[in-house]
Short mmCIF file of C-alpha atoms in Angstrom, two decimals:
data_model
loop_
_atom_site.label_atom_id
_atom_site.label_comp_id
_atom_site.label_asym_id
_atom_site.label_seq_id
_atom_site.Cartn_x
_atom_site.Cartn_y
_atom_site.Cartn_z
CA UNK A 288 0.12 -0.09 0.41
CA UNK A 289 1.60 3.43 -0.80
CA UNK A 290 0.50 6.93 -0.78
CA UNK A 291 0.14 9.74 2.60
CA UNK A 292 -2.32 8.31 5.60
CA UNK A 293 -5.44 10.25 5.73
CA UNK A 294 -7.68 8.88 8.70
CA UNK A 295 -10.54 10.67 7.92
CA UNK A 296 -11.09 8.09 5.34
CA UNK A 297 -10.67 5.30 7.29
CA UNK A 298 -15.32 4.61 8.27
CA UNK A 299 -14.31 5.18 12.04
CA UNK A 300 -12.64 8.52 11.27
CA UNK A 301 -15.05 10.29 13.28
CA UNK A 302 -17.13 9.43 16.54
CA UNK A 303 -20.72 9.26 16.02
CA UNK A 304 -23.01 10.49 18.98
CA UNK A 305 -24.23 7.83 21.20
CA UNK A 306 -27.08 5.57 19.03
CA UNK A 307 -31.17 4.79 20.57
CA UNK A 308 -33.23 2.63 19.75
CA UNK A 309 -36.33 3.44 18.15
CA UNK A 310 -39.96 2.14 18.46
CA UNK A 311 -40.31 -0.68 15.81
CA UNK A 312 -43.23 -1.32 13.38
CA UNK A 313 -45.62 -0.01 15.26
CA UNK A 314 -47.29 -3.61 16.76
CA UNK A 315 -47.97 -4.33 20.37
CA UNK A 316 -46.95 -7.96 20.89
CA UNK A 317 -43.41 -6.40 19.42
CA UNK A 318 -40.35 -6.06 23.14
CA UNK A 319 -38.49 -3.54 22.53
CA UNK A 320 -35.33 -2.65 24.66
CA UNK A 321 -33.43 0.89 24.65
CA UNK A 322 -29.43 0.72 23.05
CA UNK A 323 -26.58 0.60 26.35
CA UNK A 324 -25.04 4.09 27.48
CA UNK A 325 -21.97 4.84 27.59
CA UNK A 326 -21.06 3.12 30.62
CA UNK A 327 -23.00 0.53 30.03
CA UNK A 328 -26.07 1.14 31.61
CA UNK A 329 -29.70 1.57 29.53
CA UNK A 330 -30.67 4.85 27.39
CA UNK A 331 -34.64 4.56 26.63
CA UNK A 332 -35.32 4.95 24.29
CA UNK A 333 -37.56 8.04 22.99
CA UNK A 334 -41.57 6.25 23.45
CA UNK A 335 -39.36 3.14 24.18
CA UNK A 336 -40.21 0.51 26.66
CA UNK A 337 -37.00 -0.91 28.47
CA UNK A 338 -37.09 -4.89 28.83
CA UNK A 339 -35.03 -7.18 29.09
CA UNK A 340 -20.09 -39.53 15.47
CA UNK A 341 -18.32 -40.54 18.68
CA UNK A 342 -14.10 -40.14 17.65
CA UNK A 343 -13.25 -36.87 17.96
CA UNK A 344 -14.77 -35.80 21.54
CA UNK A 345 -12.48 -33.20 21.75
CA UNK A 346 -12.50 -31.26 18.91
CA UNK A 347 -16.51 -31.46 19.96
CA UNK A 348 -17.04 -30.88 22.55
CA UNK A 349 -14.15 -28.79 23.18
CA UNK A 350 -14.36 -26.08 20.39
CA UNK A 351 -14.31 -22.44 21.13
CA UNK A 352 -15.45 -20.58 17.15
CA UNK A 353 -14.13 -16.85 18.34
CA UNK A 354 -15.19 -15.33 14.56
CA UNK A 355 -15.50 -12.22 15.87
CA UNK A 356 -11.85 -11.78 17.62
CA UNK A 357 -10.95 -13.16 14.02
CA UNK A 358 -12.80 -10.69 11.70
CA UNK A 359 -12.41 -7.39 13.83
CA UNK A 360 -8.51 -8.23 13.54
CA UNK A 361 -7.98 -9.03 10.62
CA UNK A 362 -10.24 -5.63 9.04
CA UNK A 363 -8.05 -3.23 11.57
CA UNK A 364 -4.54 -4.72 10.80
CA UNK A 365 -5.54 -4.59 6.68
CA UNK A 366 -6.97 -1.67 6.75
CA UNK A 367 -4.08 0.41 9.30
CA UNK A 368 -1.02 -1.21 7.09
CA UNK A 369 -0.73 2.07 6.19
CA UNK A 370 1.28 3.35 8.19
CA UNK A 371 1.69 1.49 11.70
CA UNK A 372 1.74 5.03 13.28
CA UNK A 373 -1.24 5.89 11.94
CA UNK A 374 -3.39 2.62 12.06
CA UNK A 375 -2.26 2.16 15.58
CA UNK A 376 -4.05 6.23 16.04
CA UNK A 377 -7.20 4.80 14.52
CA UNK A 378 -7.23 1.63 15.89
CA UNK A 379 -6.79 3.97 20.03
CA UNK A 380 -9.62 6.10 18.39
CA UNK A 381 -11.73 3.57 17.51
CA UNK A 382 -11.95 2.36 20.82
CA UNK A 383 -12.13 5.03 22.14
CA UNK A 384 -15.24 5.98 20.48
CA UNK A 385 -17.03 2.61 21.51
CA UNK A 386 -15.85 2.69 25.18
CA UNK A 387 -18.18 5.80 25.31
CA UNK A 388 -20.65 3.80 23.99
CA UNK A 389 -20.14 6.21 20.45
CA UNK A 390 -20.85 5.55 16.91
CA UNK A 391 -16.46 3.52 15.96
CA UNK A 392 -18.19 4.18 12.16
CA UNK A 393 -18.99 7.10 9.52
CA UNK A 394 -21.26 4.55 7.28
CA UNK A 395 -24.49 5.52 7.08
CA UNK A 396 -27.17 5.34 9.64
CA UNK A 397 -28.47 2.15 8.33
CA UNK A 398 -31.61 1.11 9.77
CA UNK A 399 -31.77 -3.08 11.17
CA UNK A 400 -34.25 -5.26 11.95
CA UNK A 401 -33.37 -8.63 14.15
CA UNK A 402 -37.03 -10.75 14.92
CA UNK A 403 -36.98 -13.51 17.16
CA UNK A 404 -39.06 -16.34 18.28
CA UNK A 405 -38.11 -15.43 22.22
CA UNK A 406 -40.37 -15.92 24.38
CA UNK A 407 -41.01 -13.19 26.81
CA UNK A 408 -38.88 -13.39 29.50
CA UNK A 409 -36.03 -15.75 27.92
CA UNK A 410 -33.16 -14.71 29.73
CA UNK A 411 -30.93 -15.52 26.86
CA UNK A 412 -31.87 -13.43 24.20
CA UNK A 413 -31.77 -11.04 26.32
CA UNK A 414 -27.79 -11.58 25.73
CA UNK A 415 -28.19 -12.35 21.77
CA UNK A 416 -29.25 -8.96 22.29
CA UNK A 417 -27.59 -7.31 24.36
CA UNK A 418 -24.30 -8.24 21.50
CA UNK A 419 -26.57 -7.40 18.61
CA UNK A 420 -26.62 -3.78 20.84
CA UNK A 421 -23.62 -3.28 21.27
CA UNK A 422 -22.14 -3.84 18.17
CA UNK A 423 -25.33 -1.32 16.31
CA UNK A 424 -23.34 1.43 18.96
CA UNK A 425 -20.21 0.41 17.16
CA UNK A 426 -21.42 0.22 13.73
CA UNK A 427 -23.37 2.98 13.84
CA UNK A 428 -27.32 2.04 12.87
CA UNK A 429 -30.69 2.50 14.20
CA UNK A 430 -31.65 -1.27 15.36
CA UNK A 431 -35.01 -2.43 15.86
CA UNK A 432 -35.73 -5.35 17.95
CA UNK A 433 -38.65 -7.22 18.03
CA UNK A 434 -39.84 -11.08 19.26
CA UNK A 435 -42.53 -13.58 19.25
CA UNK A 436 -42.98 -17.11 20.07
CA UNK A 437 -45.69 -17.57 17.91
CA UNK A 438 -44.35 -17.84 14.33
CA UNK A 439 -47.75 -16.79 12.73
CA UNK A 440 -47.14 -13.86 14.71
CA UNK A 441 -42.93 -14.04 14.34
CA UNK A 442 -43.46 -13.78 10.50
CA UNK A 443 -45.66 -10.57 10.68
CA UNK A 444 -43.40 -8.89 12.33
CA UNK A 445 -40.80 -10.03 9.55
CA UNK A 446 -43.54 -8.55 6.62
CA UNK A 447 -44.05 -5.17 8.89
CA UNK A 448 -40.19 -4.33 8.48
CA UNK A 449 -40.12 -5.73 4.93
CA UNK A 450 -43.17 -2.66 4.83
CA UNK A 451 -40.43 0.01 6.76
CA UNK A 452 -37.62 -0.82 4.28
CA UNK A 453 -35.43 -1.44 6.44
CA UNK A 454 -31.88 -2.15 5.13
CA UNK A 455 -30.88 -5.97 6.77
CA UNK A 456 -32.70 -8.61 8.63
CA UNK A 457 -31.82 -11.12 11.00
CA UNK A 458 -33.81 -13.19 11.69
CA UNK A 459 -34.19 -16.94 13.97
CA UNK A 460 -35.55 -20.20 12.45
CA UNK A 461 -36.74 -22.84 14.86
CA UNK A 462 -40.31 -22.36 12.49
CA UNK A 463 -39.06 -22.53 9.01
CA UNK A 464 -42.66 -23.01 6.97
CA UNK A 465 -44.03 -20.45 8.96
CA UNK A 466 -41.29 -17.59 7.68
CA UNK A 467 -40.66 -18.42 4.74
CA UNK A 468 -43.34 -16.63 2.84
CA UNK A 469 -42.19 -13.87 5.15
CA UNK A 470 -38.01 -14.29 4.37
CA UNK A 471 -39.10 -14.42 0.11
CA UNK A 472 -40.45 -10.62 0.76
CA UNK A 473 -37.48 -9.60 2.13
CA UNK A 474 -35.70 -11.18 -0.49
CA UNK A 475 -37.29 -9.36 -3.39
CA UNK A 476 -37.50 -6.35 -2.00
CA UNK A 477 -32.99 -6.80 -1.91
CA UNK A 478 -33.44 -6.63 2.12
CA UNK A 479 -30.31 -8.91 2.80
CA UNK A 480 -31.10 -11.53 6.21
CA UNK A 481 -28.61 -13.62 8.07
CA UNK A 482 -30.40 -16.38 10.65
CA UNK A 483 -28.89 -16.50 14.07
CA UNK A 484 -29.64 -19.12 16.53
CA UNK A 485 -32.23 -21.39 14.41
CA UNK A 486 -32.10 -22.44 10.86
CA UNK A 487 -28.97 -23.76 10.36
CA UNK A 488 -29.71 -26.51 8.38
CA UNK A 489 -32.94 -23.90 6.52
CA UNK A 490 -30.40 -20.75 5.91
CA UNK A 491 -28.98 -21.29 2.74
CA UNK A 492 -32.43 -22.48 1.45
CA UNK A 493 -34.61 -18.42 2.05
CA UNK A 494 -31.68 -16.59 0.60
CA UNK A 495 -30.33 -16.40 3.78
CA UNK A 496 -26.31 -14.12 3.75
CA UNK A 497 -25.22 -17.00 6.66
CA UNK A 498 -25.99 -18.47 9.04
CA UNK A 499 -24.88 -16.99 13.19
CA UNK A 500 -25.06 -19.78 16.04
CA UNK A 501 -24.28 -23.61 16.45
CA UNK A 502 -24.75 -27.11 15.02
CA UNK A 503 -27.32 -28.52 17.07
CA UNK A 504 -27.01 -31.85 15.96
CA UNK A 505 -23.58 -31.09 16.80
CA UNK A 506 -23.97 -29.99 20.55
CA UNK A 507 -26.14 -32.51 20.72
CA UNK A 508 -23.37 -35.03 19.63
CA UNK A 509 -20.74 -33.26 22.14
CA UNK A 510 -23.77 -34.08 25.28
CA UNK A 511 -23.88 -37.38 24.55
CA UNK A 512 -20.64 -37.91 24.57
CA UNK A 513 -19.88 -36.20 27.65
CA UNK A 514 -22.69 -37.95 28.65
CA UNK A 515 -20.73 -41.44 28.26
CA UNK A 516 -18.13 -39.67 29.47
CA UNK A 517 -19.69 -39.85 32.66
CA UNK A 518 -21.22 -43.00 32.88
CA UNK A 519 -24.47 -42.38 32.26
CA UNK A 520 -26.93 -44.71 31.30
CA UNK A 521 -30.64 -43.81 31.40
CA UNK A 522 -31.17 -39.51 30.11
CA UNK A 523 -34.39 -37.75 29.25
CA UNK A 524 -34.59 -34.82 27.07
CA UNK A 525 -36.71 -32.52 28.78
CA UNK A 526 -38.08 -29.93 25.33
CA UNK A 527 -39.66 -27.10 26.12
CA UNK A 528 -41.21 -25.04 23.26
CA UNK A 529 -43.02 -28.58 21.08
CA UNK A 530 -42.21 -27.79 16.59
CA UNK A 531 -39.17 -26.41 17.31
CA UNK A 532 -36.61 -27.86 14.56
CA UNK A 533 -33.57 -26.90 16.48
CA UNK A 534 -34.44 -28.73 19.81
CA UNK A 535 -35.45 -31.91 18.22
CA UNK A 536 -32.42 -31.84 16.56
CA UNK A 537 -30.03 -31.18 20.03
CA UNK A 538 -31.81 -34.62 21.08
CA UNK A 539 -31.21 -36.45 18.03
CA UNK A 540 -27.74 -35.54 18.67
CA UNK A 541 -27.51 -36.70 22.32
CA UNK A 542 -29.34 -40.26 20.48
CA UNK A 543 -26.86 -40.43 17.81
CA UNK A 544 -24.05 -40.48 19.66
CA UNK A 545 -25.08 -41.14 23.35
CA UNK A 546 -24.40 -45.10 24.49
CA UNK A 547 -26.76 -45.59 27.42
CA UNK A 548 -31.02 -45.14 26.50
CA UNK A 549 -32.40 -41.90 26.00
CA UNK A 550 -35.14 -40.54 26.06
CA UNK A 551 -38.02 -37.10 25.30
CA UNK A 552 -39.91 -35.11 27.75
CA UNK A 553 -42.25 -32.98 26.84
CA UNK A 554 -43.59 -29.78 29.50
CA UNK A 555 -44.73 -26.98 28.63
CA UNK A 556 -41.87 -24.03 28.98
CA UNK A 557 -44.31 -20.58 29.33
CA UNK A 558 -45.24 -22.59 32.58
CA UNK A 559 -42.17 -23.44 34.96
CA UNK A 560 -44.87 -24.57 37.50
CA UNK A 561 -46.07 -27.37 35.40
CA UNK A 562 -42.94 -28.28 33.74
CA UNK A 563 -41.56 -29.10 37.93
CA UNK A 564 -44.16 -30.88 38.33
CA UNK A 565 -44.19 -33.02 34.37
CA UNK A 566 -39.96 -33.71 34.89
CA UNK A 567 -40.61 -34.74 38.75
CA UNK A 568 -43.74 -36.68 38.23
CA UNK A 569 -40.91 -38.89 35.34
CA UNK A 570 -38.34 -38.84 38.06
CA UNK A 571 -40.02 -40.51 40.53
CA UNK A 572 -42.18 -42.47 37.57
CA UNK A 573 -38.73 -44.20 36.78
CA UNK A 574 -36.25 -44.16 39.23
CA UNK A 575 -33.25 -45.55 36.58
CA UNK A 576 -32.71 -41.88 35.41
CA UNK A 577 -29.69 -41.18 36.13
CA UNK A 578 -29.49 -38.10 33.71
CA UNK A 579 -31.62 -35.47 32.69
CA UNK A 580 -31.14 -32.66 29.56
CA UNK A 581 -32.75 -29.51 29.83
CA UNK A 582 -32.51 -27.13 26.89
CA UNK A 583 -32.43 -24.00 27.45
CA UNK A 584 -31.33 -22.25 30.94
CA UNK A 585 -33.76 -20.84 32.93
CA UNK A 586 -35.27 -24.42 33.38
CA UNK A 587 -31.90 -26.15 34.39
CA UNK A 588 -33.15 -24.80 37.90
CA UNK A 589 -36.50 -25.70 37.26
CA UNK A 590 -34.88 -29.66 36.52
CA UNK A 591 -32.57 -29.39 39.83
CA UNK A 592 -36.16 -27.95 41.72
CA UNK A 593 -37.49 -31.67 40.63
CA UNK A 594 -34.81 -33.51 41.08
CA UNK A 595 -35.80 -32.22 44.98
CA UNK A 596 -38.76 -32.71 44.83
CA UNK A 597 -38.84 -36.33 43.78
CA UNK A 598 -36.16 -37.53 45.43
CA UNK A 599 -33.59 -38.69 42.92
CA UNK A 600 -30.08 -38.41 41.68
CA UNK A 601 -29.86 -37.76 38.68
CA UNK A 602 -27.71 -35.67 37.72
CA UNK A 603 -29.01 -31.90 35.82
CA UNK A 604 -27.17 -31.00 32.37
CA UNK A 605 -27.91 -28.03 30.53
CA UNK A 606 -27.60 -25.63 26.53
CA UNK A 607 -27.01 -22.25 27.02
CA UNK A 608 -25.71 -20.52 30.69
CA UNK A 609 -26.78 -17.77 33.19
CA UNK A 610 -25.94 -16.61 36.04
CA UNK A 611 -27.46 -18.96 37.92
CA UNK A 612 -26.32 -22.27 35.37
CA UNK A 613 -22.66 -20.63 36.15
CA UNK A 614 -23.98 -20.61 40.00
CA UNK A 615 -25.05 -23.86 39.41
CA UNK A 616 -21.81 -25.63 38.24
CA UNK A 617 -19.57 -24.21 40.53
CA UNK A 618 -22.01 -25.51 43.98
CA UNK A 619 -22.31 -29.29 42.07
CA UNK A 620 -26.05 -28.56 41.84
CA UNK A 621 -25.64 -29.34 37.70
CA UNK A 622 -23.06 -30.89 36.52
CA UNK A 623 -21.95 -29.05 33.20
CA UNK A 624 -23.89 -26.10 30.57
CA UNK A 625 -23.36 -26.49 27.05
CA UNK A 626 -22.70 -23.01 26.01
CA UNK A 627 -23.28 -21.26 22.31
CA UNK A 628 -21.89 -18.19 23.12
CA UNK A 629 -25.67 -15.73 22.54
CA UNK A 630 -23.95 -12.37 22.75
CA UNK A 631 -21.78 -13.61 20.80
CA UNK A 632 -23.85 -14.57 17.95
CA UNK A 633 -26.24 -11.57 17.75
CA UNK A 634 -23.48 -9.53 18.08
CA UNK A 635 -21.26 -10.71 14.57
CA UNK A 636 -24.88 -11.28 13.30
CA UNK A 637 -25.28 -6.81 13.17
CA UNK A 638 -21.41 -6.76 12.47
CA UNK A 639 -21.91 -8.86 9.51
CA UNK A 640 -24.80 -7.03 8.23
CA UNK A 641 -22.76 -3.53 8.72
CA UNK A 642 -19.66 -5.30 6.91
CA UNK A 643 -22.37 -6.47 3.80
CA UNK A 644 -23.69 -3.13 3.64
CA UNK A 645 -20.13 -1.28 3.29
CA UNK A 646 -17.57 -3.67 2.44
CA UNK A 647 -20.21 -6.44 -0.12
CA UNK A 648 -18.36 -9.16 2.28
CA UNK A 649 -19.57 -12.16 3.83
CA UNK A 650 -17.85 -14.73 5.93
CA UNK A 651 -18.71 -18.74 6.10
CA UNK A 652 -18.52 -19.57 2.39
CA UNK A 653 -22.51 -20.72 2.08
CA UNK A 654 -21.70 -23.02 5.34
CA UNK A 655 -22.52 -21.86 8.58
CA UNK A 656 -20.09 -19.56 10.93
CA UNK A 657 -20.17 -21.66 14.81
CA UNK A 658 -20.18 -20.15 17.79
CA UNK A 659 -20.72 -23.49 19.51
CA UNK A 660 -20.91 -26.13 21.32
CA UNK A 661 -18.07 -26.21 23.78
CA UNK A 662 -19.22 -27.62 27.06
CA UNK A 663 -18.49 -26.13 31.11
CA UNK A 664 -17.86 -27.68 33.70
CA UNK A 665 -17.44 -26.89 37.01
CA UNK A 666 -13.71 -26.69 36.63
CA UNK A 667 -14.81 -23.44 33.77
CA UNK A 668 -17.70 -22.48 35.69
CA UNK A 669 -15.28 -19.18 38.48
CA UNK A 670 -13.36 -17.94 34.65
CA UNK A 671 -15.60 -17.08 33.42
CA UNK A 672 -19.13 -15.56 36.65
CA UNK A 673 -18.56 -11.91 35.84
CA UNK A 674 -19.21 -13.01 32.79
CA UNK A 675 -22.76 -13.72 33.31
CA UNK A 676 -22.97 -10.80 36.27
CA UNK A 677 -23.08 -8.60 33.38
CA UNK A 678 -24.57 -10.51 30.78
CA UNK A 679 -22.54 -10.83 28.31
CA UNK A 680 -21.98 -15.46 28.51
#
């Protein structure tokens, strides 16, 4: 690269003001959260409402994917290569701006909409949303968030985003058939789409640029292998959302690699007392169950209570992390957890949409960009406690 270094030529040359979240789409079932303020606190937006394979076990179960770090590092190095001194100044300016809650770029203030299948009060999706919001601040994005656990309602939220002529859409495909028509409208409107968390197998077929998340079957296989290593013989897989293809894939993966017997128990995940009663009744009727696998962090604590009520000695294991799960791992109440890094999913989805709009970049080469799985045990939990307390793991 030749010529003199010109900081004004870089996309992050002039820090912007904080990005506050606007109201989303005017649909009553939208759930909105304001963007983070300068010190990580929430700044309410005007009119908004704040809310919240049996071989290779080591390779799969301990897999770590740090896409965001690698991508940010590569982009920074390529743009700062003209001058080592100038590049350092630009990087320092970028870090300082991001730390103050200001945009680190001067690209247009595009509007991105994230629409998920989250139900109310699901802490996992709070973490995904938090990551997306942080990336939106850095990338000068007007970020809109909405969610609905009913597939048809979620599809309507996508339609509303298309009608609003947003510049990019991030969406989950927990129930892909219901989303096909809405995403076809987005494609015809020329709106780039990235799928996140669920729908890795359908993402490309639906015209998405890429998928960010973990392969649910691989994650289930990792759980089956971990259960084998712990000497478990009879496991119970708790499905709290019927019709969610990702949940079925998780249990399928467990069944594929687990040497013992796996049973599935379908529960009403929107009613925790009913969920606890169903698990407790199953543990009372089948004393041979020595492992219970929940498919979401909020259900791990419920399963622990059910075990106590049933007088069972079954180990409780779970997909996903939150502060309670980490505490349970440290105390021994839980055996292990499977982390898919939800903060990274939200952050990378927004960041990759920005990169596509700014530089026509696409990551993954037609394959999902994996953020997991990673098996977390008591030995790992202490190092993650601070991160889960602040809501980023």
